[in-house]
Amino acid sequence: MPSAVIFDVDGTLIDSVPQHAKAWQDAFHDFGHDIPFEDLRRQIGKGGDLLMPVFLSEDEIKERGGTLEKHRAQILKERYLPTIKGFPQVRALVERLQADGKQLALASSAKGDELQTYKKIAGIEDLIGVETSSDDAEESKPNPDIFQAALKRLDGIAAEDAIAIGDTPYDAEAASKAGVRTIGLLSGGWTAEELTQAGCIATYRDPADLLAQYEGSPLAKPQT
C-alpha cells in the first residue's frame, strides 16, 4: 500500500478551474487577445510558464508575460476568489488518510501565497504541512519538478511509495515523470478516458466518491 499521498489542489480539492480560466481569459483580453474559455480551461493545471506559450509568441512573453501573469493573479483575487469553494468531504478524506498513517503533501502549480488561501478554502490548513508550489519548481506541470520537490520533503518516501491525486492529464504526466502513480478525479472537467490515457491508474468522480470507495481504491490496496 502507498505510504504517502501527494495532492494537487485546483480542481482536486477546490472547485476552482472555471475561475482560473475566466481570470486568464480576462487578463488576455486586457492585453488584446480574445481566447475562448474552453481553450483556456483545458490548459488549467499548468503554471503560467507553460500556459502562456500556448497562446502568445515568445517575444510577447518576454516583453509582457510577467506583467500579464501578475494582472491575472489580481483579477483572480478580486473577481473570482470569493466564488471558489472546497469540494465536499475533502477534510474527511484527508483525515482518513492520516488515520491510515500516510504522509501527506500538496503539489500545486499555484503560487505559494495562493496555495495558503486554497488550503483554507479546502478546510485543511491545519492538516497538511508539507507543500510545494510553482515557487519551488523551475518548470510547472506537466514537468515533474513540483512532485520531485514534494517527495524530497516527505520523510523517507521513495517515488514508488507514493500516490498522487490530481484532476488533469498534466498531473498524471508530471507524477509519472517523477515515478509516482496517479489517481485521477473528474472534478476538474476532464473525462475518465482522458485521465486514463494520461496514465491514471484509477479514476473517481470527486474526493467524496474516492472516500466512499476508499477500501477498494489504490489508496488501501497493495500495489500490483
XYZ file of N, CA and C in Angstrom, residues 98-217:
360
model
N -4.769 10.198 7.067
C -3.943 10.362 8.258
C -4.164 9.213 9.238
N -5.416 8.787 9.384
C -5.723 7.675 10.291
C -5.043 6.390 9.843
N -4.807 6.278 8.538
C -4.094 5.116 7.991
C -2.579 5.271 8.092
N -2.132 6.388 8.642
C -0.707 6.595 8.854
C 0.051 7.064 7.637
N -0.648 7.571 6.629
C 0.039 8.012 5.416
C 0.568 9.437 5.579
N 1.770 9.666 5.061
C 2.288 11.024 4.978
C 1.582 11.748 3.834
N 1.351 13.051 4.022
C 0.593 13.808 3.044
C 1.352 15.060 2.620
N 1.157 15.439 1.351
C 1.773 16.650 0.822
C 0.865 17.248 -0.235
N 1.031 18.544 -0.473
C 0.367 19.233 -1.565
C 1.404 19.575 -2.624
N 1.006 19.442 -3.885
C 1.901 19.777 -5.006
C 1.085 20.537 -6.034
N 1.161 21.848 -5.984
C 0.282 22.700 -6.790
C 1.071 23.588 -7.735
N 0.484 23.868 -8.904
C 1.070 24.830 -9.837
C 0.770 26.265 -9.446
N -0.011 26.454 -8.376
C -0.321 27.797 -7.897
C 0.924 28.451 -7.298
N 0.862 29.772 -7.145
C 1.899 30.485 -6.420
C 1.769 30.172 -4.934
N 2.865 30.352 -4.193
C 2.870 29.992 -2.790
C 1.825 30.716 -1.968
N 1.637 32.015 -2.206
C 0.653 32.763 -1.429
C -0.765 32.324 -1.781
N -1.006 31.992 -3.053
C -2.315 31.491 -3.446
C -2.602 30.155 -2.765
N -1.588 29.315 -2.659
C -1.763 27.994 -2.072
C -2.234 28.086 -0.629
N -1.725 29.039 0.118
C -2.155 29.192 1.516
C -3.653 29.506 1.584
N -4.122 30.336 0.679
C -5.554 30.642 0.634
C -6.367 29.408 0.267
N -5.873 28.632 -0.677
C -6.608 27.451 -1.122
C -6.703 26.398 -0.025
N -5.675 26.286 0.787
C -5.725 25.337 1.907
C -6.860 25.695 2.864
N -7.044 26.978 3.099
C -8.133 27.414 3.981
C -9.488 27.137 3.341
N -9.602 27.398 2.040
C -10.862 27.135 1.346
C -11.208 25.649 1.415
N -10.199 24.796 1.279
C -10.423 23.347 1.331
C -10.667 22.848 2.747
N -10.380 23.685 3.740
C -10.580 23.292 5.134
C -9.522 22.354 5.672
N -8.298 22.451 5.129
C -7.238 21.518 5.546
C -5.967 22.238 5.979
N -6.064 23.541 6.258
C -4.849 24.300 6.560
C -4.128 23.775 7.802
N -4.870 23.098 8.703
C -4.267 22.561 9.921
C -3.892 21.092 9.796
N -4.097 20.504 8.610
C -3.880 19.065 8.450
C -2.648 18.719 7.627
N -2.323 19.524 6.635
C -1.212 19.196 5.734
C -0.168 20.305 5.810
N 1.019 19.948 6.304
C 2.080 20.933 6.448
C 3.116 20.894 5.339
N 3.222 19.743 4.654
C 4.202 19.604 3.579
C 3.562 20.071 2.283
N 4.213 21.001 1.603
C 3.621 21.543 0.378
C 4.697 22.059 -0.558
N 4.387 22.003 -1.832
C 5.235 22.612 -2.848
C 4.333 23.355 -3.824
N 4.831 24.442 -4.353
C 4.080 25.267 -5.296
C 4.972 25.582 -6.485
N 4.477 26.409 -7.381
C 5.291 26.813 -8.527
C 6.543 27.562 -8.081
N 6.512 28.112 -6.862
C 7.694 28.801 -6.338
C 8.851 27.841 -6.090
N 8.538 26.542 -5.975
C 9.555 25.532 -5.664
C 10.025 24.772 -6.896
N 9.575 25.192 -8.076
C 9.876 24.433 -9.287
C 10.371 25.362 -10.390
N 11.371 24.892 -11.109
C 11.827 25.671 -12.266
C 10.794 25.638 -13.376
N 10.151 24.485 -13.542
C 9.111 24.338 -14.556
C 7.896 23.674 -13.923
N 6.707 24.119 -14.323
C 5.485 23.601 -13.735
C 5.026 22.334 -14.456
N 3.944 21.743 -13.971
C 3.357 20.570 -14.611
C 3.014 20.903 -16.063
N 3.210 19.951 -16.993
C 3.441 18.527 -16.794
C 4.897 18.111 -16.590
N 5.783 19.045 -16.290
C 7.131 18.665 -15.873
C 7.083 18.149 -14.434
N 8.039 17.310 -14.040
C 7.940 16.632 -12.739
C 8.437 17.433 -11.548
N 8.927 18.655 -11.761
C 9.634 19.385 -10.705
C 8.857 19.474 -9.397
N 7.567 19.798 -9.480
C 6.780 20.024 -8.266
C 6.620 18.731 -7.481
N 6.411 17.615 -8.166
C 6.294 16.334 -7.467
C 7.637 15.878 -6.908
N 8.696 16.123 -7.629
C 10.025 15.778 -7.119
C 10.343 16.566 -5.853
N 9.959 17.843 -5.840
C 10.180 18.665 -4.650
C 9.358 18.145 -3.478
N 8.128 17.716 -3.734
C 7.288 17.180 -2.670
C 7.882 15.899 -2.093
N 8.385 15.022 -2.950
C 8.987 13.779 -2.472
C 10.166 14.057 -1.546
N 10.945 15.066 -1.885
C 12.113 15.393 -1.057
C 11.714 15.865 0.333
N 10.518 16.420 0.463
C 10.070 16.955 1.747
C 9.330 15.925 2.595
N 9.036 14.769 2.004
C 8.419 13.691 2.760
C 9.502 12.825 3.384
N 9.239 12.286 4.545
C 10.252 11.594 5.338
C 10.438 10.154 4.867
N 11.561 9.900 4.178
C 11.903 8.544 3.791
C 10.990 7.930 2.744
N 10.380 8.764 1.924
C 9.433 8.264 0.920
C 10.090 8.239 -0.452
N 10.127 7.061 -1.066
C 10.580 6.937 -2.449
C 9.379 7.107 -3.368
N 9.665 7.375 -4.631
C 8.582 7.630 -5.583
C 7.585 6.477 -5.630
N 8.075 5.241 -5.567
C 7.180 4.093 -5.669
C 6.318 3.900 -4.424
N 6.649 4.608 -3.334
C 5.862 4.523 -2.101
C 4.695 5.509 -2.083
N 4.619 6.377 -3.079
C 3.632 7.470 -3.065
C 2.596 7.299 -4.170
N 1.453 7.924 -3.945
C 0.417 8.058 -4.966
C 0.030 9.529 -5.041
N -0.107 10.024 -6.259
C -0.597 11.379 -6.468
C -2.098 11.340 -6.741
N -2.792 12.398 -6.342
C -4.203 12.553 -6.661
C -4.363 13.892 -7.372
N -4.856 13.841 -8.608
C -4.993 15.055 -9.405
C -6.196 14.994 -10.306
N -6.433 16.085 -11.042
C -7.633 16.164 -11.869
C -7.338 16.409 -13.338
N -6.077 16.500 -13.736
C -5.755 16.786 -15.132
C -4.734 15.796 -15.671
N -4.664 15.658 -16.992
C -3.586 14.862 -17.572
C -2.207 15.387 -17.187
N -2.109 16.708 -16.932
C -0.816 17.290 -16.575
C -0.330 16.756 -15.227
N -1.256 16.502 -14.305
C -0.878 15.897 -13.029
C -0.318 14.492 -13.254
N -1.038 13.710 -14.048
C -0.606 12.330 -14.291
C 0.740 12.285 -14.999
N 0.914 13.155 -15.988
C 2.182 13.174 -16.735
C 3.334 13.605 -15.845
N 3.108 14.636 -15.030
C 4.166 15.126 -14.150
C 4.531 14.091 -13.100
N 3.518 13.486 -12.498
C 3.785 12.484 -11.470
C 4.497 11.273 -12.060
N 4.068 10.846 -13.255
C 4.702 9.699 -13.893
C 6.179 9.951 -14.166
N 6.506 11.169 -14.591
C 7.911 11.508 -14.835
C 8.727 11.491 -13.543
N 8.039 11.678 -12.413
C 8.708 11.618 -11.112
C 8.662 10.208 -10.526
N 8.061 9.257 -11.261
C 7.986 7.879 -10.802
C 6.829 7.589 -9.870
N 5.832 8.479 -9.845
C 4.701 8.366 -8.923
C 3.439 8.003 -9.693
N 2.670 7.040 -9.177
C 1.382 6.675 -9.764
C 0.337 7.745 -9.423
N -0.722 7.834 -10.246
C -1.720 8.884 -10.059
C -3.133 8.329 -10.074
N -3.934 8.785 -9.126
C -5.389 8.609 -9.142
C -5.984 9.878 -9.733
N -6.884 9.735 -10.678
C -7.497 10.891 -11.327
C -8.900 11.163 -10.808
N -9.231 12.423 -10.622
C -10.577 12.843 -10.255
C -11.197 13.613 -11.413
N -12.473 13.388 -11.663
C -13.171 14.021 -12.774
C -13.646 15.431 -12.429
N -13.366 15.885 -11.234
C -13.902 17.149 -10.723
C -13.320 18.373 -11.407
N -12.258 18.215 -12.189
C -11.685 19.346 -12.904
C -12.188 19.505 -14.319
N -13.048 18.570 -14.774
C -13.646 18.706 -16.093
C -13.114 17.765 -17.158
N -12.094 16.984 -16.840
C -11.574 16.015 -17.802
C -12.331 14.702 -17.659
N -12.367 13.914 -18.713
C -13.085 12.649 -18.681
C -12.207 11.540 -18.120
N -12.853 10.463 -17.705
C -12.111 9.305 -17.206
C -11.185 8.756 -18.287
N -11.664 8.744 -19.527
C -10.843 8.236 -20.632
C -9.594 9.102 -20.821
N -9.764 10.411 -20.760
C -8.617 11.303 -20.935
C -7.599 11.124 -19.810
N -8.087 10.976 -18.599
C -7.176 10.805 -17.461
C -6.480 9.444 -17.515
N -7.208 8.423 -17.913
C -6.605 7.089 -18.022
C -5.538 7.068 -19.112
N -5.838 7.713 -20.246
C -4.861 7.769 -21.330
C -3.590 8.495 -20.897
N -3.722 9.435 -19.976
C -2.559 10.187 -19.490
C -1.762 9.404 -18.455
N -2.323 8.276 -18.000
C -1.563 7.431 -17.087
C -2.187 7.178 -15.733
N -3.373 7.709 -15.463
C -4.006 7.471 -14.158
C -4.333 5.988 -13.995
N -4.071 5.458 -12.812
C -4.306 4.034 -12.555
C -5.737 3.764 -12.114
N -6.473 4.805 -11.741
C -7.880 4.690 -11.362
C -8.484 6.082 -11.425
N -9.797 6.168 -11.616
C -10.467 7.467 -11.639
C -11.709 7.425 -10.759
N -12.019 8.573 -10.178
C -13.199 8.723 -9.326
C -13.843 10.068 -9.648
N -15.108 10.202 -9.288
C -15.844 11.415 -9.631
C -15.253 12.647 -8.947
N -14.967 12.532 -7.659
C -14.511 13.673 -6.859
C -13.980 13.136 -5.530
N -13.503 13.993 -4.618
C -12.989 13.490 -3.340
C -13.999 12.663 -2.553
N -15.272 13.062 -2.582
C -16.292 12.312 -1.849
C -16.449 10.898 -2.399
N -16.402 10.752 -3.719
C -16.502 9.432 -4.339
C -15.294 8.581 -3.988
N -14.114 9.187 -3.983
C -12.907 8.442 -3.603
C -12.999 7.980 -2.159
N -13.489 8.842 -1.282
C -13.640 8.451 0.122
C -14.648 7.314 0.261
N -15.765 7.395 -0.465
C -16.797 6.362 -0.382
C -16.280 5.003 -0.863
N -15.341 5.026 -1.808
C -14.794 3.775 -2.363
C -13.373 3.507 -1.863
N -13.038 4.114 -0.751
C -11.662 4.095 -0.239
C -11.100 2.679 -0.116
N -11.849 1.777 0.486
C -11.321 0.441 0.765
C -10.940 -0.321 -0.502
N -11.639 -0.056 -1.592
C -11.332 -0.736 -2.845
C -10.400 0.040 -3.749
N -9.933 1.183 -3.297
C -9.100 2.067 -4.124
C -7.624 1.726 -3.980
